[in-house]
GROMACS .gro file of C-alpha atoms in nm:
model
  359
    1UNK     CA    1   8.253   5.573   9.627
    2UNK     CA    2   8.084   5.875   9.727
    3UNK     CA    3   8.204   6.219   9.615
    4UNK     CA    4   8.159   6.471   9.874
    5UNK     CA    5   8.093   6.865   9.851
    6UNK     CA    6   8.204   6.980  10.199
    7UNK     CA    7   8.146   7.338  10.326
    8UNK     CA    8   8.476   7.483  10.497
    9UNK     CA    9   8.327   7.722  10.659
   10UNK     CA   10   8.128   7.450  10.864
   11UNK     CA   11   8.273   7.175  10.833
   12UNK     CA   12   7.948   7.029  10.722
   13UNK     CA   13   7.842   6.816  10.450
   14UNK     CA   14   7.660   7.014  10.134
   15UNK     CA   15   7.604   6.709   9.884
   16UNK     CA   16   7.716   6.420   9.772
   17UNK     CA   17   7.749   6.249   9.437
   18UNK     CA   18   7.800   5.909   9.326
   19UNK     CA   19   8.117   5.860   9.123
   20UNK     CA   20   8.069   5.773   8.733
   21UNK     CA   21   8.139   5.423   8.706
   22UNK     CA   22   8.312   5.251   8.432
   23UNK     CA   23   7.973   5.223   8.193
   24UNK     CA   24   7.949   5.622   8.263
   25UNK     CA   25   8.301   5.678   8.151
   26UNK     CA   26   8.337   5.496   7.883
   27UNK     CA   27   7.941   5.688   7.752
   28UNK     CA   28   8.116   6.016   7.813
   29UNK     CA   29   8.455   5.963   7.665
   30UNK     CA   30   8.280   5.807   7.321
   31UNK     CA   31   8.050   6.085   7.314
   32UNK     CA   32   8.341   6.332   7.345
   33UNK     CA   33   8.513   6.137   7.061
   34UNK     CA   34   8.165   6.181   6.846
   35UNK     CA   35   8.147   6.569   6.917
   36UNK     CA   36   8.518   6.619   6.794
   37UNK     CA   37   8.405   6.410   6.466
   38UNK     CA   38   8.168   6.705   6.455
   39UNK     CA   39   8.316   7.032   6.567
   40UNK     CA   40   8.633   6.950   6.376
   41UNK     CA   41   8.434   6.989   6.068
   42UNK     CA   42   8.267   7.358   6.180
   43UNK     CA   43   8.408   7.722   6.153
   44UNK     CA   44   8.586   7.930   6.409
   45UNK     CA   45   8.288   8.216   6.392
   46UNK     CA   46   8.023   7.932   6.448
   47UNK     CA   47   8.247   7.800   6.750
   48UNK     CA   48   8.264   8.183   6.844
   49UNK     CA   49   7.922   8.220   6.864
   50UNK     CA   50   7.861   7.916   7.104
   51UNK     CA   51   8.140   8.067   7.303
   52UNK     CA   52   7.997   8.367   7.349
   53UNK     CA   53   7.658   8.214   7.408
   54UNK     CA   54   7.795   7.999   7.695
   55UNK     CA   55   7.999   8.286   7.828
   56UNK     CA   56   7.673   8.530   7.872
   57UNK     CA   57   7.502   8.249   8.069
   58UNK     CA   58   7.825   8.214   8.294
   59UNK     CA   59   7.844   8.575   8.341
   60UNK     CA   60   7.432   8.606   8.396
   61UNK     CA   61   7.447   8.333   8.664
   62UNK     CA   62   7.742   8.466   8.824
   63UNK     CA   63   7.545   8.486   9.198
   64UNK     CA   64   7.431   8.154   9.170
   65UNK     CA   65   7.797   8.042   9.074
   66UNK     CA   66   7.981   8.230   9.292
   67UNK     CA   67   7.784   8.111   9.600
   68UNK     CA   68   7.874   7.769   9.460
   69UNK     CA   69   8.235   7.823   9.475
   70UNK     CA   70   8.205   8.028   9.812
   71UNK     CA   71   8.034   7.735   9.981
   72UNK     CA   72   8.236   7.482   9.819
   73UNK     CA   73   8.611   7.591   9.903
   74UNK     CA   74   8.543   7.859  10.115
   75UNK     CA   75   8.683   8.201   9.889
   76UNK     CA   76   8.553   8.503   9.952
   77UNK     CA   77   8.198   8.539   9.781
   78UNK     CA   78   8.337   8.887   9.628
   79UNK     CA   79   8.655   8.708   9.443
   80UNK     CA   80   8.438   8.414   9.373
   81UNK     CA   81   8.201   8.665   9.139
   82UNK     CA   82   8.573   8.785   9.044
   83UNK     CA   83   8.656   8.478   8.909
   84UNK     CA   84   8.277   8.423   8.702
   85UNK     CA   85   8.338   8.726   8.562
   86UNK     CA   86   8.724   8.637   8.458
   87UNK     CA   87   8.633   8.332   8.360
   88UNK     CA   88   8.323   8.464   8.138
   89UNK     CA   89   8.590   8.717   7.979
   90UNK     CA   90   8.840   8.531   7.893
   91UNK     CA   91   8.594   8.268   7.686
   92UNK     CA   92   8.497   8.597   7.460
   93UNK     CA   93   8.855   8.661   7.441
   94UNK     CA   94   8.921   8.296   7.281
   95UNK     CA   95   8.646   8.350   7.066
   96UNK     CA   96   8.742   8.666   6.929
   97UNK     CA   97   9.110   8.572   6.864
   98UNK     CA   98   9.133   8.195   6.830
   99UNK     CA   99   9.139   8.255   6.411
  100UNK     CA  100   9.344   8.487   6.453
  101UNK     CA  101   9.595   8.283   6.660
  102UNK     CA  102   9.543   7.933   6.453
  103UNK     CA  103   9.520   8.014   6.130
  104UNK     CA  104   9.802   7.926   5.888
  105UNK     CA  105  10.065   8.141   5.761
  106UNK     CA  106  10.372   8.132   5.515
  107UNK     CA  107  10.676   8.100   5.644
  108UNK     CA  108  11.008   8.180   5.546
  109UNK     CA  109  11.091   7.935   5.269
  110UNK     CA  110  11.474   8.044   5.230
  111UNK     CA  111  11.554   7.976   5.606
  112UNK     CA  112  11.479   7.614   5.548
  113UNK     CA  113  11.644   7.538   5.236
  114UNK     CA  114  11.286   7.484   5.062
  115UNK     CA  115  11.064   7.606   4.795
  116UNK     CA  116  10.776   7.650   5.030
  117UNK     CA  117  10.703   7.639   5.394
  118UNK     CA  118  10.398   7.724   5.572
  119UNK     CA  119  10.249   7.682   5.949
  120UNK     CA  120   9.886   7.473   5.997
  121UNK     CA  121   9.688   7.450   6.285
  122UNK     CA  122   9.493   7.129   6.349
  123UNK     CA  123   9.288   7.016   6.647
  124UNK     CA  124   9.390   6.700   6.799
  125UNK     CA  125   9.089   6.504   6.965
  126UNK     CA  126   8.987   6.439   7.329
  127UNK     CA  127   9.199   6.653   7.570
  128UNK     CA  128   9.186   6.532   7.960
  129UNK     CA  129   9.227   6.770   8.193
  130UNK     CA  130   9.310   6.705   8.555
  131UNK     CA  131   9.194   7.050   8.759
  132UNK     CA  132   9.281   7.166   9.093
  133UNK     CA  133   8.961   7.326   9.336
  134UNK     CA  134   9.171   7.632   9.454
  135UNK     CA  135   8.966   7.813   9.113
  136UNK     CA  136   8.741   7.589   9.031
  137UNK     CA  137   8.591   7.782   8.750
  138UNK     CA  138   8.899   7.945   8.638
  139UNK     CA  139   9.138   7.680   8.612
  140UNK     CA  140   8.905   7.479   8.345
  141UNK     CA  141   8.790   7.797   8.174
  142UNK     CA  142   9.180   7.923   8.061
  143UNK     CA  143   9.203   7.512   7.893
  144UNK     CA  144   8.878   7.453   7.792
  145UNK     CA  145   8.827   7.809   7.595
  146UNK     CA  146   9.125   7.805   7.383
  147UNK     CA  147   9.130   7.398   7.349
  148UNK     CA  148   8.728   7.425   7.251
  149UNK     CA  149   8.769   7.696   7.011
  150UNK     CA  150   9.068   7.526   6.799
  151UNK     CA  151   8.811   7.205   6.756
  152UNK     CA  152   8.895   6.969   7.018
  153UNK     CA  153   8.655   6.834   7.268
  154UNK     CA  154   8.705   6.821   7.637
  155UNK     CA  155   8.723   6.611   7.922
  156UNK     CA  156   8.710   6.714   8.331
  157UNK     CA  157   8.878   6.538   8.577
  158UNK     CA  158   8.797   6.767   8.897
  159UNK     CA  159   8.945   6.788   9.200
  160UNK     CA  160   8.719   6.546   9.447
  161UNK     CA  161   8.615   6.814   9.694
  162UNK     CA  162   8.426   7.031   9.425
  163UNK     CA  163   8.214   6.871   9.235
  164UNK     CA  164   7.888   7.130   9.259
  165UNK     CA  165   8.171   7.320   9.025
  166UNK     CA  166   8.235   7.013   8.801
  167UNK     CA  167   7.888   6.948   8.723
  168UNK     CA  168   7.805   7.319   8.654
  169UNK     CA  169   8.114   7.334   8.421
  170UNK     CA  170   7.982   7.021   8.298
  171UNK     CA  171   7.676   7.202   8.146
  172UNK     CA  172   7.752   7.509   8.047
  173UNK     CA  173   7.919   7.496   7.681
  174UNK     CA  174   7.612   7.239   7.572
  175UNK     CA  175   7.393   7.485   7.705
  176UNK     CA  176   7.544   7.775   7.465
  177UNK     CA  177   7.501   7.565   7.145
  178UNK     CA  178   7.847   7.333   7.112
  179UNK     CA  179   7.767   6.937   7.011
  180UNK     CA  180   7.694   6.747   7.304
  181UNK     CA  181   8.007   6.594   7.458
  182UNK     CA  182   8.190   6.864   7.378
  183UNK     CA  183   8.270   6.923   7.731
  184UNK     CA  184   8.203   6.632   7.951
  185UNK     CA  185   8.358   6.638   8.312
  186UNK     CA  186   8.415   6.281   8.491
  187UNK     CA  187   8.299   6.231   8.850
  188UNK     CA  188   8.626   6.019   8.971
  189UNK     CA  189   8.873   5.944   9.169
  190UNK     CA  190   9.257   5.988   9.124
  191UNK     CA  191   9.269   5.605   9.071
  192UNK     CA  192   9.037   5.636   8.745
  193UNK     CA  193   9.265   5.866   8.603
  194UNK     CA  194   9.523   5.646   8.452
  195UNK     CA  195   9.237   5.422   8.277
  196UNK     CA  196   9.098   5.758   8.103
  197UNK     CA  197   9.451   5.903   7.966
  198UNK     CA  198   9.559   5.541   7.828
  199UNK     CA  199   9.213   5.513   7.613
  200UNK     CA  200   9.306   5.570   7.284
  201UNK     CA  201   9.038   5.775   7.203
  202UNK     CA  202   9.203   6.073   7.471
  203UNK     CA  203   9.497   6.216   7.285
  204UNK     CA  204   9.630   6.466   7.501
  205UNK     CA  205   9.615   6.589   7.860
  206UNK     CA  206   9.650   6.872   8.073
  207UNK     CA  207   9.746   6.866   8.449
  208UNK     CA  208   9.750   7.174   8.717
  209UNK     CA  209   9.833   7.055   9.064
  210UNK     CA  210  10.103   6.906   9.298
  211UNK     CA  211  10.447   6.789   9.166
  212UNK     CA  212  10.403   6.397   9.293
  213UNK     CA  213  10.055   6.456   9.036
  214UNK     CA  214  10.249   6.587   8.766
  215UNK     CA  215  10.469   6.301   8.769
  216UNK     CA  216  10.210   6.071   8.759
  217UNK     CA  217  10.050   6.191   8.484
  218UNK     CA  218  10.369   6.278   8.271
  219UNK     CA  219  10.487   5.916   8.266
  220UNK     CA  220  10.161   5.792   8.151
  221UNK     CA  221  10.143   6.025   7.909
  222UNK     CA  222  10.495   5.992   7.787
  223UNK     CA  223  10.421   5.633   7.852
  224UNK     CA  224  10.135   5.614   7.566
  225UNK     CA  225  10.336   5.893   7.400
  226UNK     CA  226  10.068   6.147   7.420
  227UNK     CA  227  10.101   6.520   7.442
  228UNK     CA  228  10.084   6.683   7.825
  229UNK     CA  229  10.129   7.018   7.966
  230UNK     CA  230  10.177   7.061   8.311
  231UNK     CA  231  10.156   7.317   8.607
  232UNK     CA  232  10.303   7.249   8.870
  233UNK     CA  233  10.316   7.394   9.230
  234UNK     CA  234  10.615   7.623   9.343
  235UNK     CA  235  10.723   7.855   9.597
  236UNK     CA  236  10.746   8.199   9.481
  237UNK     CA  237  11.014   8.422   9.658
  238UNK     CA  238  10.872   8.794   9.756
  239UNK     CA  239  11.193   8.983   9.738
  240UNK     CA  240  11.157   9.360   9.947
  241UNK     CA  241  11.500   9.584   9.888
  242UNK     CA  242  11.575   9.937  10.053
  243UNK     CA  243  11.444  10.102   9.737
  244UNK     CA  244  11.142   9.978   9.818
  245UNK     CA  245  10.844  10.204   9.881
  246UNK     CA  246  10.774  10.004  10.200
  247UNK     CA  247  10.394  10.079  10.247
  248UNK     CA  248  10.331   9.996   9.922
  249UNK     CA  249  10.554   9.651   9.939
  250UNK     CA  250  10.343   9.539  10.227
  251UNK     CA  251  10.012   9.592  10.110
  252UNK     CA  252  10.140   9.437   9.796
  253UNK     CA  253  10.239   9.169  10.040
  254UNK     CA  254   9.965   9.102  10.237
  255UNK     CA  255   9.749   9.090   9.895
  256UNK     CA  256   9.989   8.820   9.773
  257UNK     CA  257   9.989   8.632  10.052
  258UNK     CA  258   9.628   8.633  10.100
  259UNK     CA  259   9.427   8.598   9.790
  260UNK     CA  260   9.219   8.316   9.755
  261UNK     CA  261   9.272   8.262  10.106
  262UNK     CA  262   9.637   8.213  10.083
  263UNK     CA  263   9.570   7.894   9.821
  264UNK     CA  264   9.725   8.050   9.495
  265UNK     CA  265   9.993   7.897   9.252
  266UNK     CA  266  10.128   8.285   9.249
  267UNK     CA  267  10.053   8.374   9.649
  268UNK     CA  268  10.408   8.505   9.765
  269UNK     CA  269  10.544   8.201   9.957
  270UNK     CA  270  10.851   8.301  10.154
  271UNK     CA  271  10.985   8.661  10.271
  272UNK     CA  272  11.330   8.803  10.170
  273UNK     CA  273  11.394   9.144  10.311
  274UNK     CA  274  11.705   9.324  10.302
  275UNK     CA  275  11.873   9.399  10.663
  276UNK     CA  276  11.854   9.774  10.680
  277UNK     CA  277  11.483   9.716  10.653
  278UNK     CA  278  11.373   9.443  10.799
  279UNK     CA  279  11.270   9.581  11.114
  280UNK     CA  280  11.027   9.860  10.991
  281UNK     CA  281  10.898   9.601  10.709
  282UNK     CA  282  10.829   9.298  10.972
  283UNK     CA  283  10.662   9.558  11.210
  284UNK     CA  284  10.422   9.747  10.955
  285UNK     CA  285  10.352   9.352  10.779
  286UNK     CA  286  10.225   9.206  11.095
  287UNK     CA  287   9.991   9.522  11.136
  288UNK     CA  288   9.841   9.462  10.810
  289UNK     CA  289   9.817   9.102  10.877
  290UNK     CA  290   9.696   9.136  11.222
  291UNK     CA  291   9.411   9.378  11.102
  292UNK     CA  292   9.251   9.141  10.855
  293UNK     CA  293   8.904   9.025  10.912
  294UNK     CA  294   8.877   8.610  10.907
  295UNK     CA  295   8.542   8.491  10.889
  296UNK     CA  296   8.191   8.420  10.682
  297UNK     CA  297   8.332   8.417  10.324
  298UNK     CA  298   7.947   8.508  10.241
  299UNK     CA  299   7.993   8.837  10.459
  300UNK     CA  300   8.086   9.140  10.251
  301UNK     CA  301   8.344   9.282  10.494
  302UNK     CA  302   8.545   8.929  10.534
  303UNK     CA  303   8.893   8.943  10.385
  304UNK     CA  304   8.998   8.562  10.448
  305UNK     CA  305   8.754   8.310  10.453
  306UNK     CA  306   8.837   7.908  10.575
  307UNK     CA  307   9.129   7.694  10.383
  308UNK     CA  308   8.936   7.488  10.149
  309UNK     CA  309   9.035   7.126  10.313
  310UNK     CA  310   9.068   7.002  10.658
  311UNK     CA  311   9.355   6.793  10.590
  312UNK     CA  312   9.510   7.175  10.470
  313UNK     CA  313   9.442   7.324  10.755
  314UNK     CA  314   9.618   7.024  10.903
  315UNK     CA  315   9.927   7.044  10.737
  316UNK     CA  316   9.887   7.405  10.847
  317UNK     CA  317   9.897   7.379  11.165
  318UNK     CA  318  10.193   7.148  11.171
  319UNK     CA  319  10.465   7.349  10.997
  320UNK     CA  320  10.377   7.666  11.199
  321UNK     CA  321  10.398   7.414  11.524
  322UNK     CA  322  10.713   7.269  11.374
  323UNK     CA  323  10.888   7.610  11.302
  324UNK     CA  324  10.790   7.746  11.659
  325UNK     CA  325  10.896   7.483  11.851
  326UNK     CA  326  11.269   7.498  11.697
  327UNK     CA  327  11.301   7.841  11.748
  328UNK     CA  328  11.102   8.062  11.523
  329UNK     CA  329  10.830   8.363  11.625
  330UNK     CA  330  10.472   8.419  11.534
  331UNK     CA  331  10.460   8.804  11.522
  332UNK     CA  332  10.059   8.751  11.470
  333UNK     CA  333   9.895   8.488  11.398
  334UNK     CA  334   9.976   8.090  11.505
  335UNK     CA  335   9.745   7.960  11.675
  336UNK     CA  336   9.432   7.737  11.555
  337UNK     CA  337   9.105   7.904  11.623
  338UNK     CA  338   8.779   7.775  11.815
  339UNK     CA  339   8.478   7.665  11.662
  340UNK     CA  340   8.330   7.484  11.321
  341UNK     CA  341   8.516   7.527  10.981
  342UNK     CA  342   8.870   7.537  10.912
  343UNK     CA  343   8.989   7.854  10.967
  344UNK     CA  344   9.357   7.983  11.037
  345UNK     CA  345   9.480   8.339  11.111
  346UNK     CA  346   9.696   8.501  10.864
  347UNK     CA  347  10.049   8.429  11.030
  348UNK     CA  348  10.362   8.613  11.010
  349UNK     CA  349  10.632   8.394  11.136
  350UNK     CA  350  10.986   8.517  11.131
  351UNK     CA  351  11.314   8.329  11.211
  352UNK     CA  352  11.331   8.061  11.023
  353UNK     CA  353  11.567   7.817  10.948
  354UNK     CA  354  11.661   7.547  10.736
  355UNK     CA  355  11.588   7.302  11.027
  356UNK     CA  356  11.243   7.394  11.000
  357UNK     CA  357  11.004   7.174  10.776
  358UNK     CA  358  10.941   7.337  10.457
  359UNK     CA  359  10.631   7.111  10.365
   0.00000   0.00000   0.00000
């Protein structure tokens, strides 16, 4: 099975990649296994330095990653160097505060009824993590930093439609001095993914996606009673009252609703507005929508580049035809644009009921 990198912008084909088979997996996942036998034994300010080593190649190829993300899911070139740079920062962080955060301390003996009690920090092993595209730097980064630093080793389970991302994540912590194998990612499908998290070698895993993946992964995990952590998807509420300073609650709208091309865990989902506003709020909203520039997520002055998938901008394109067609208004917005890539106008739609698909 082939694993495609797909530009959204085009619609065309960038590369594709062959997907690990079973002999790859199982080389990756016992050399992860061999570079936790070795990092568990070295410091935190050796494992520091590496860190910071990998993070000043991140942040020095920043360009030549952010393109990569750009052309792979279709973000905005300026908060894809956003996210290099975030991601570069936040592996220093680790690295400056993981012994801080880990080591042990005395606790309160007398609370427990016992002559001594103290806290330890351990590492654990192999740690599988299943990663969504919508930050495909980012997302691994905020695991792998603080999961790396405490001693355990890493494994990638990418989303299928970036892999260019994968394999650059794939190199970069080797490249900064850690053991081999201390981060290796896996070019699979979703179907490999139960095979990985019941090897006994894998100890723990990490999921950030959709709930029907979350389930999937907690019962296998709870199945081989393994440690998980999950993140799930949601649909945040964006609440505007009278008190409101309106022109600052819609530009603080429209940037919710928009960054990262609308694809963000914490994008503002759904519109409340109070009743003695909602006139003023809906009117000066759809401006600010209306005005934004959709196009070349390469282009400096673009403000919302393509959704990442077609199959998105399918799913798209049926709720907003579903809501219209029982009743609800497209202010701006709504309709499905000529030409390649998958591209959608930011859409304001108002009037909606609980008739109306929600997903």
């Amino acid at each position: 099975m082939a694993i495609a990198s797909i530009n959204p912008a085009t619609g065309e084909t960038v590369a594709t990649f062959e997907a690990h088979d079973d002999a790859e997996i199982e080389r990756r996942i016992a050399q992860s296994r061999a570079a936790f036998e070795q990092l568990r034994g070295t410091t935190y300010a050796q494992r520091a330095q590496w860190m910071i080593a990998a993070a000043d190649l991140m942040e020095a190829e920043v360009e030549e990653a952010a393109a990569m993300m750009t052309i792979e899911m279709g973000k905005t070139l300026a908060q894809a160097r956003a996210e290099v740079r975030k991601s570069a920062n936040t592996m220093r962080f680790y690295a400056k505060h993981a012994e801080e955060y880990l080591t042990g301390r005395e606790l309160d003996a007398a609370a427990v009824n016992a002559s001594r009690a103290y806290q330890i920090f351990q590492p654990l092993g192999v740690v599988l993590a299943v990663m969504p595209w919508n930050y495909p730097i980012w997302q691994v980064i905020r695991f792998a930093a603080p999961a790396i630093m405490a001693g355990n080793t890493a494994l990638l389970k990418h989303a299928s439609n970036v892999p260019q991302a994968a394999l650059y994540l794939d190199t970069i912590f080797e490249r900064g001095g850690f053991p081999a194998g201390s981060f290796n990612s896996l070019l699979i499908g979703a179907a490999k993914v139960e095979g990985v998290l019941r090897d006994r070698r894998v100890v723990a895993a990490t999921l950030t996606g959709s709930e029907p993946a979350g389930r999937s992964v907690a019962s296998i995990a709870g199945s081989e009673v393994k440690h998980v952590v999950l993140e799930l998807g949601g649909s945040d509420p964006f609440v505007v009252m009278p008190s409101a300073d309106l022109d600052k609650a819609v530009a603080t709208a429209v940037t919710s609703r928009t960054t990262n091309n609308g694809q963000a865990c914490i994008n503002a989902k759904r519109f409340i507005v109070h009743t003695d506003i909602y006139d003023a709020f809906v009117e000066k909203f759809t401006a600010a929508m209306s005005a934004l520039v959709v196009g070349d997520p390469m282009a400096d002055g673009t403000d919302v580049g393509p959704l990442a998938t077609e199959s998105g901008r399918r799913d798209l394109v049926e709720l907003v035809e579903d809501a219209l067609a029982k009743g609800a208004v497209a202010t701006t917005g709504g309709t499905t644009p000529d030409g390649p890539g998958w591209f959608y106008p930011p859409t304001v739609i108002t009037g909606v009921t609980k008739e109306m698909r929600l997903y």
